[in-house]
Coordinates of C-alpha atoms in Angstrom, one line a residue:
E1 CA -3.1 -6.5 5.4
E2 CA 0.0 -8.0 3.8
S3 CA 1.3 -6.4 0.6
G4 CA 1.0 -8.2 -2.7
G5 CA -0.4 -8.1 -6.2
G6 CA -4.1 -8.3 -6.8
K7 CA -3.5 -10.4 -9.9
A8 CA -1.0 -13.0 -10.6
S9 CA 1.7 -11.9 -13.0
G10 CA 3.6 -13.3 -15.9
D11 CA 3.3 -16.9 -17.0
G12 CA 2.3 -18.0 -13.6
G13 CA -0.7 -15.6 -13.7
R14 CA -1.9 -17.0 -17.0
G15 CA -1.5 -20.6 -15.7
R16 CA -3.6 -19.7 -12.6
S17 CA -6.2 -18.1 -14.8
R18 CA -6.5 -21.2 -17.0
F19 CA -6.7 -23.5 -14.0
R20 CA -9.4 -21.4 -12.3
R21 CA -11.4 -21.2 -15.5
G22 CA -11.1 -24.9 -16.0
L23 CA -12.4 -25.6 -12.5
L24 CA -15.3 -23.1 -13.1
N25 CA -16.3 -24.8 -16.3
M26 CA -16.1 -28.3 -14.7
T27 CA -18.4 -27.3 -11.9
D28 CA -20.8 -25.1 -13.8
R29 CA -22.3 -26.4 -17.1
D30 CA -23.5 -23.0 -18.1
D31 CA -19.8 -21.8 -18.0
H32 CA -21.0 -18.5 -16.5
E33 CA -19.3 -16.6 -19.3
G34 CA -21.4 -13.4 -18.8
P35 CA -22.4 -10.8 -19.3
K36 CA -26.0 -12.0 -19.5
E37 CA -29.3 -10.5 -18.4
R38 CA -30.6 -11.8 -15.0
D39 CA -34.2 -12.5 -14.2
D40 CA -33.9 -10.0 -11.3
P41 CA -33.6 -6.5 -12.9
A42 CA -32.0 -5.1 -9.8
A43 CA -29.0 -7.5 -10.3
G44 CA -28.1 -6.1 -13.7
P45 CA -25.9 -7.9 -16.3
C46 CA -23.4 -10.4 -15.0
P47 CA -19.7 -9.4 -15.2
P48 CA -17.4 -11.5 -17.4
V49 CA -15.5 -14.4 -15.8
E50 CA -12.3 -12.4 -16.1
S51 CA -13.7 -9.9 -13.6
L52 CA -14.7 -12.6 -11.2
E53 CA -11.2 -14.1 -11.5
A54 CA -9.7 -10.7 -10.7
I55 CA -11.9 -10.2 -7.6
A56 CA -11.0 -13.7 -6.4
A57 CA -7.4 -12.8 -6.7
G58 CA -7.9 -9.6 -4.6
M59 CA -8.9 -6.9 -7.0
T60 CA -11.0 -4.1 -5.5
M61 CA -14.6 -3.8 -6.7
D62 CA -16.9 -0.8 -6.9
G63 CA -20.2 -0.5 -5.1
E64 CA -22.2 -1.5 -8.2
L65 CA -20.4 -4.8 -8.6
S66 CA -20.7 -5.5 -4.9
R67 CA -24.4 -5.0 -5.0
H68 CA -24.6 -7.3 -8.1
L69 CA -22.9 -10.1 -6.2
E70 CA -25.3 -9.7 -3.3
A71 CA -28.3 -10.0 -5.7
C72 CA -27.0 -12.6 -8.1
S73 CA -26.6 -16.1 -6.5
D74 CA -24.9 -17.5 -9.7
C75 CA -22.1 -15.0 -9.6
A76 CA -21.7 -15.4 -5.8
E77 CA -21.3 -19.2 -6.3
A78 CA -18.9 -18.8 -9.2
L79 CA -16.8 -16.4 -7.1
A80 CA -16.8 -18.8 -4.2
R81 CA -15.5 -21.6 -6.5
L82 CA -12.8 -19.3 -7.9
R83 CA -11.6 -18.5 -4.4
A84 CA -11.5 -22.1 -3.5
A85 CA -9.4 -22.7 -6.6
N86 CA -7.1 -19.9 -5.4
D87 CA -6.8 -21.6 -2.0
L88 CA -5.8 -24.9 -3.7
L89 CA -3.2 -23.1 -5.8
D90 CA -1.8 -21.3 -2.7
E91 CA -1.4 -24.7 -1.0
A92 CA 0.5 -26.0 -4.0
A93 CA 2.7 -22.9 -4.0
A94 CA 3.3 -23.4 -0.2
G95 CA 4.6 -26.9 -1.0
I96 CA 7.0 -25.5 -3.6
R97 CA 8.2 -22.8 -1.1
G98 CA 8.8 -25.6 1.4
I99 CA 11.2 -27.2 -1.1
S100 CA 13.0 -23.8 -1.4
D101 CA 13.2 -23.2 2.4
A102 CA 16.5 -24.8 2.6
V103 CA 19.2 -22.3 3.6
D104 CA 21.3 -21.3 0.6
E105 CA 24.9 -20.3 0.9
V106 CA 25.7 -16.7 0.3
P107 CA 29.4 -16.1 -0.7
G108 CA 31.2 -13.9 1.8
Y109 CA 28.5 -14.1 4.5
E110 CA 27.4 -16.4 7.3
L111 CA 23.7 -16.7 7.7
R112 CA 22.6 -16.7 11.4
R113 CA 18.8 -16.6 11.7
E114 CA 15.7 -15.6 9.8
I115 CA 14.4 -12.2 11.0
H116 CA 11.5 -11.5 8.7
R117 CA 9.3 -13.2 6.2
G118 CA 6.8 -11.3 4.0
G119 CA 4.6 -12.0 1.0
Q120 CA 7.5 -11.9 -1.5
G121 CA 10.8 -12.0 0.4
V122 CA 12.7 -13.4 3.3
V123 CA 15.3 -11.5 5.4
W124 CA 18.2 -13.1 7.2
L125 CA 20.6 -11.8 9.8
A126 CA 24.1 -12.5 8.6
E127 CA 27.7 -11.6 9.3
Q128 CA 30.1 -10.5 6.6
V129 CA 33.1 -12.7 6.8
G130 CA 35.8 -10.1 6.0
T131 CA 34.6 -7.2 8.2
R132 CA 32.6 -9.2 10.8
R133 CA 29.8 -6.7 10.3
E134 CA 26.2 -7.6 10.9
V135 CA 24.0 -7.2 7.8
A136 CA 20.6 -8.1 6.6
I137 CA 20.4 -10.4 3.6
K138 CA 17.2 -10.3 1.6
M139 CA 16.2 -13.0 -0.9
L140 CA 13.1 -13.9 -2.8
L141 CA 10.8 -16.2 -0.9
A142 CA 10.2 -18.4 -3.9
G143 CA 13.9 -18.8 -4.4
R144 CA 14.8 -20.5 -7.7
F145 CA 11.1 -21.0 -8.4
A146 CA 10.5 -17.3 -8.7
T147 CA 9.0 -16.0 -11.9
S148 CA 11.0 -13.8 -14.3
R149 CA 8.9 -10.8 -13.3
Q150 CA 9.5 -11.4 -9.6
R151 CA 13.2 -11.5 -10.3
R152 CA 13.1 -8.3 -12.3
R153 CA 11.0 -6.6 -9.6
F154 CA 13.5 -7.6 -6.9
E155 CA 16.5 -6.4 -9.0
R156 CA 14.7 -3.1 -9.6
E157 CA 14.1 -2.8 -5.8
I158 CA 17.8 -3.2 -5.2
E159 CA 18.6 -0.5 -7.9
V160 CA 16.0 1.9 -6.5
V161 CA 17.1 1.6 -2.8
A162 CA 20.8 1.8 -3.8
S163 CA 20.2 5.2 -5.5
L164 CA 18.7 6.7 -2.3
R165 CA 20.9 8.3 0.4
H166 CA 19.2 9.3 3.6
P167 CA 19.9 8.5 7.3
S168 CA 16.3 7.1 7.6
I169 CA 16.5 4.9 4.5
V170 CA 18.3 1.5 4.8
T171 CA 21.6 1.4 2.9
V172 CA 22.2 -1.3 0.4
F173 CA 25.8 -2.5 0.5
E174 CA 25.9 -5.0 -2.4
S175 CA 24.0 -7.6 -4.3
G176 CA 24.8 -10.9 -6.0
V177 CA 23.8 -14.5 -6.6
T178 CA 23.9 -17.3 -4.0
V179 CA 25.4 -20.7 -4.6
G180 CA 22.0 -22.0 -5.4
G181 CA 21.3 -19.3 -8.0
Q182 CA 19.1 -17.0 -5.9
I183 CA 19.4 -13.2 -6.2
Y184 CA 20.3 -11.5 -2.9
C185 CA 21.1 -8.1 -1.5
A186 CA 23.1 -7.2 1.6
M187 CA 21.8 -4.2 3.4
E188 CA 22.1 -2.3 6.6
F189 CA 20.9 -4.2 9.6
V190 CA 18.5 -2.2 11.8
E191 CA 17.8 -3.6 15.2
G192 CA 14.6 -2.0 16.5
A193 CA 10.9 -2.2 16.6
T194 CA 8.2 -1.4 14.0
L195 CA 6.5 1.9 14.2
D196 CA 3.3 0.6 15.8
A197 CA 5.3 -1.5 18.3
W198 CA 7.4 1.6 19.1
R199 CA 4.3 3.6 19.9
E200 CA 2.8 0.9 22.0
D201 CA 6.0 0.6 24.0
K202 CA 7.0 4.3 24.4
T203 CA 3.5 5.9 24.4
P204 CA 5.0 9.1 22.9
S205 CA 3.7 12.6 23.5
I206 CA 2.2 14.5 20.7
V207 CA 5.5 16.4 20.2
D208 CA 7.5 13.1 20.0
A209 CA 5.0 11.6 17.6
V210 CA 5.1 14.6 15.3
R211 CA 8.9 14.6 15.4
M212 CA 9.0 10.9 14.5
L213 CA 6.6 11.3 11.6
E214 CA 8.5 14.4 10.4
R215 CA 11.6 12.3 10.1
V216 CA 9.7 9.5 8.2
A217 CA 8.2 12.1 5.9
D218 CA 11.6 13.6 5.3
A219 CA 13.0 10.2 4.3
V220 CA 10.1 9.6 1.9
A221 CA 10.6 13.1 0.5
T222 CA 14.2 12.1 -0.5
A223 CA 12.6 9.2 -2.6
H224 CA 10.0 11.6 -4.1
R225 CA 12.8 14.0 -5.2
R226 CA 14.3 11.0 -7.1
G227 CA 11.0 10.3 -8.6
V228 CA 10.3 7.2 -6.5
I229 CA 6.8 6.5 -5.1
H230 CA 6.9 4.0 -2.2
R231 CA 3.2 2.9 -2.5
D232 CA 3.3 0.7 0.6
L233 CA 4.0 2.9 3.6
K234 CA 2.7 1.3 6.8
P235 CA 4.0 0.7 10.4
A236 CA 5.6 -2.6 9.5
N237 CA 7.7 -0.9 6.9
V238 CA 9.2 1.6 9.3
L239 CA 11.7 0.3 11.8
V240 CA 12.7 2.5 14.8
S241 CA 16.2 1.8 16.1
S242 CA 17.2 1.8 19.7
D243 CA 18.4 5.5 19.4
G244 CA 15.0 6.6 18.2
I245 CA 15.8 7.0 14.5
P246 CA 13.2 5.7 12.0
H247 CA 14.2 3.7 8.9
V248 CA 11.9 3.3 5.9
L249 CA 12.1 -0.3 4.5
D250 CA 10.7 -2.3 1.6
F251 CA 10.7 -0.5 -1.7
G252 CA 9.6 -3.6 -3.5
L253 CA 6.4 -2.0 -4.7
A254 CA 8.0 1.4 -5.5
R255 CA 7.3 3.0 -8.8
L256 CA 9.2 5.7 -10.7
E257 CA 7.2 8.7 -11.9
N258 CA 9.4 9.4 -14.9
E259 CA 11.0 6.1 -16.1
R260 CA 12.8 6.4 -19.4
D261 CA 13.4 2.8 -20.0
A262 CA 10.2 1.4 -21.5
E263 CA 10.8 -2.1 -20.3
R264 CA 11.4 -1.0 -16.7
A265 CA 8.3 1.3 -16.9
E266 CA 6.2 -1.6 -18.0
L267 CA 7.6 -3.8 -15.2
L268 CA 6.9 -1.3 -12.5
A269 CA 3.5 -0.2 -13.8
T270 CA 0.4 -1.6 -12.1
E271 CA -2.1 -3.1 -14.5
A272 CA -5.6 -1.7 -14.5
G273 CA -7.6 -3.5 -11.8
E274 CA -4.5 -4.8 -10.1
F275 CA -3.8 -3.7 -6.5
L276 CA -0.4 -3.5 -5.0
G277 CA 0.1 -2.4 -1.4
T278 CA -1.8 -2.7 1.8
F279 CA -5.5 -2.0 1.8
T280 CA -5.6 -0.4 5.3
Y281 CA -3.0 2.3 4.4
A282 CA -3.9 2.8 0.7
A283 CA -5.1 6.1 -0.7
P284 CA -8.5 6.3 -2.3
E285 CA -7.0 6.5 -5.8
Q286 CA -5.0 3.3 -5.1
L287 CA -8.2 1.5 -4.4
S288 CA -9.8 2.7 -7.6
G289 CA -7.6 0.3 -9.7
D290 CA -6.4 3.1 -12.0
P291 CA -2.6 3.1 -11.9
S292 CA -2.3 6.4 -13.8
S293 CA -4.0 8.3 -10.9
V294 CA -1.3 7.2 -8.3
D295 CA 1.5 9.6 -7.7
T296 CA 3.5 11.0 -4.7
R297 CA 0.2 12.2 -3.0
A298 CA -0.7 8.5 -2.4
D299 CA 2.4 8.4 -0.1
V300 CA 1.3 11.6 1.5
Y301 CA -2.1 10.0 2.4
A302 CA -0.4 7.0 3.9
L303 CA 1.8 9.3 6.0
G304 CA -1.3 11.1 7.1
L305 CA -2.8 7.8 8.3
L306 CA 0.5 7.0 10.2
L307 CA 0.5 10.5 11.8
F308 CA -3.1 10.1 12.9
E309 CA -2.5 6.7 14.3
M310 CA 0.7 7.7 16.2
V311 CA -1.1 10.7 17.8
A312 CA -4.5 9.3 18.4
G313 CA -3.5 5.7 19.1
E314 CA -6.1 4.4 16.6
R315 CA -6.9 4.6 12.9
P316 CA -9.3 7.3 11.6
F317 CA -11.6 4.8 9.9
P318 CA -13.4 1.9 11.6
K319 CA -12.5 -1.7 10.7
P320 CA -14.5 -2.7 7.6
A321 CA -16.5 -5.9 7.4
S322 CA -15.2 -6.6 3.9
V323 CA -12.9 -5.3 1.2
A324 CA -16.0 -3.9 -0.6
D325 CA -17.0 -1.9 2.5
L326 CA -13.4 -0.6 2.9
V327 CA -13.3 0.6 -0.7
T328 CA -16.8 2.3 -0.5
H329 CA -16.1 3.9 2.8
R330 CA -12.6 5.1 2.0
V331 CA -13.5 6.6 -1.4
Q332 CA -16.6 8.5 -0.1
A333 CA -15.8 9.3 3.6
V334 CA -13.8 12.2 4.9
A335 CA -11.5 11.3 7.8
P336 CA -12.6 12.7 11.2
R337 CA -10.7 15.6 12.8
L338 CA -7.7 14.4 14.8
S339 CA -8.9 16.6 17.7
T340 CA -12.0 14.5 18.0
R341 CA -9.9 11.5 19.0
R342 CA -7.4 13.4 21.2
R343 CA -8.5 16.7 22.7
S344 CA -5.1 18.2 23.4
V345 CA -4.4 18.4 19.6
G346 CA -4.0 22.0 18.4
R347 CA -5.7 23.6 15.4
E348 CA -2.5 23.6 13.3
L349 CA -1.9 19.9 13.7
D350 CA -5.6 19.3 13.0
L351 CA -5.3 21.2 9.7
I352 CA -2.1 19.4 8.7
V353 CA -3.6 15.9 9.2
A354 CA -6.8 16.9 7.5
R355 CA -4.9 18.2 4.4
A356 CA -2.8 15.0 4.2
L357 CA -6.0 12.8 4.5
D358 CA -8.1 14.7 2.0
P359 CA -9.8 12.2 -0.3
D360 CA -9.3 14.6 -3.2
P361 CA -5.6 14.2 -4.2
T362 CA -5.5 17.7 -5.6
R363 CA -6.1 19.2 -2.2
R364 CA -3.4 17.2 -0.4
Y365 CA 0.3 18.1 0.0
E366 CA 2.0 17.7 -3.3
T367 CA 4.9 15.6 -1.9
A368 CA 6.1 14.2 1.4
G369 CA 8.6 17.1 1.5
D370 CA 5.7 19.6 1.8
L371 CA 4.2 17.6 4.6
A372 CA 7.6 17.4 6.4
D373 CA 8.1 21.2 6.0
D374 CA 4.7 21.9 7.7
L375 CA 5.5 19.6 10.5
R376 CA 8.8 21.4 11.0
R377 CA 7.0 24.7 11.0
L378 CA 4.6 23.4 13.6
Q379 CA 7.5 22.3 15.9
D380 CA 9.3 25.7 15.4
G381 CA 6.1 27.7 16.2
R382 CA 5.9 29.2 12.7
P383 CA 2.6 29.5 10.7
V384 CA 1.8 26.3 8.8
R385 CA 0.8 26.3 5.2
A386 CA -2.3 24.1 5.7
R387 CA -5.5 26.1 5.7
G388 CA -9.0 25.4 6.7
D389 CA -11.7 25.0 4.0
S390 CA -13.6 28.1 2.9
L391 CA -17.4 28.3 3.4
G392 CA -18.0 28.1 -0.3
Y393 CA -16.0 24.9 -0.6
L394 CA -17.9 23.3 2.3
V395 CA -21.2 24.2 0.8
W396 CA -20.2 22.8 -2.6
K397 CA -19.1 19.5 -1.0
A398 CA -22.3 19.3 1.0
V399 CA -24.3 19.8 -2.3
Q400 CA -22.3 17.0 -4.0
R401 CA -22.9 14.6 -1.1
H402 CA -26.6 15.4 -0.9
R403 CA -27.6 16.0 -4.5
L404 CA -31.3 15.1 -4.2
P405 CA -32.1 17.2 -1.1
A406 CA -30.0 20.1 -2.5
A407 CA -31.9 19.9 -5.9
F408 CA -35.2 19.9 -4.0
A409 CA -34.3 22.8 -1.8
A410 CA -33.1 24.8 -4.9
T411 CA -36.3 24.0 -6.7
V412 CA -38.4 25.3 -3.7
A413 CA -36.2 28.4 -3.5
V414 CA -36.7 29.2 -7.2
L415 CA -40.5 28.7 -6.9
V416 CA -40.7 30.9 -3.9
V417 CA -38.7 33.7 -5.7

């Protein structure tokens, strides 16, 4: 469930691709260049090797491709070899990271201890020499071995967070370069627990859970008003301090809706077929691999998942057996009503969660601010804006889900008339 790119990027991505393809060619004399027709008609044509490389790197795949891999032993074996090549490259990268794990000196700060390590960065607890203030120092995990795109993304994250002002968004104090040449940023240190750990420890009531998520949604709404889409909202990226205030973290995968600078827009844009974020808390449109379909409503979906989990104590969807199952189930399935998991949930909260988790983005709240407003209305006893589905809409969705039985019933009805 860790965040990260589905494809390698920059020069490193091309190098990994050449290495994987070389390994595939050495172990498969037919080169498996695809597409080619299979003897089994049900399998269909084989996908090109580039598609297998992308899947091995973590790209989501649709149901048709998943069924092909089940039916085609050649593609399944080629995919297994590509994944093995990825494992080998990851081991080599881990060795490089081991070289860069030496503590670097940050001018004006004394590093105390490491407090978090993620897929791209490492965070240290430090003390500012002049003010004796505790801060969090974030640096790239790869250090001086980071690619140019990783560095630009990190610099962009600093710029994005520094432009946001909200009590529930961590404050960036400054940024600079370490003695060893690494980019770093000094930010507000929040001593607390992640959102899921807070829930497990406090066991909040429905009212407390709603109030907590309203504060988180309000913080995300500030980012949305600045045109920033977080794209990786999850419990690990929300810290709750000892005084009960949530703090949204990690805007490393954030994207701007209206970016004027073409170079920065290209940097932040997700390539088609590349996935950035966390599968478990991703909206259906994020799993589709189409970057143009992702907007502020993807964050609304993630907030709906967090709200559901905080109130019910569990996620709305069962744990999938594979990534392919997750994609298929998430795109097609409608989340269950929150009241089916916790009986004391009222109708208004049921409607709010259902609207936030609607698989159709056009039927969700437009921004996190709209969701936060409805949660405030709920707490104040005012009517909420979320509404239940009309009978006509429910019938239309049922027809879409069951096209063949509906067509048969319509045909019989016409013949009877």
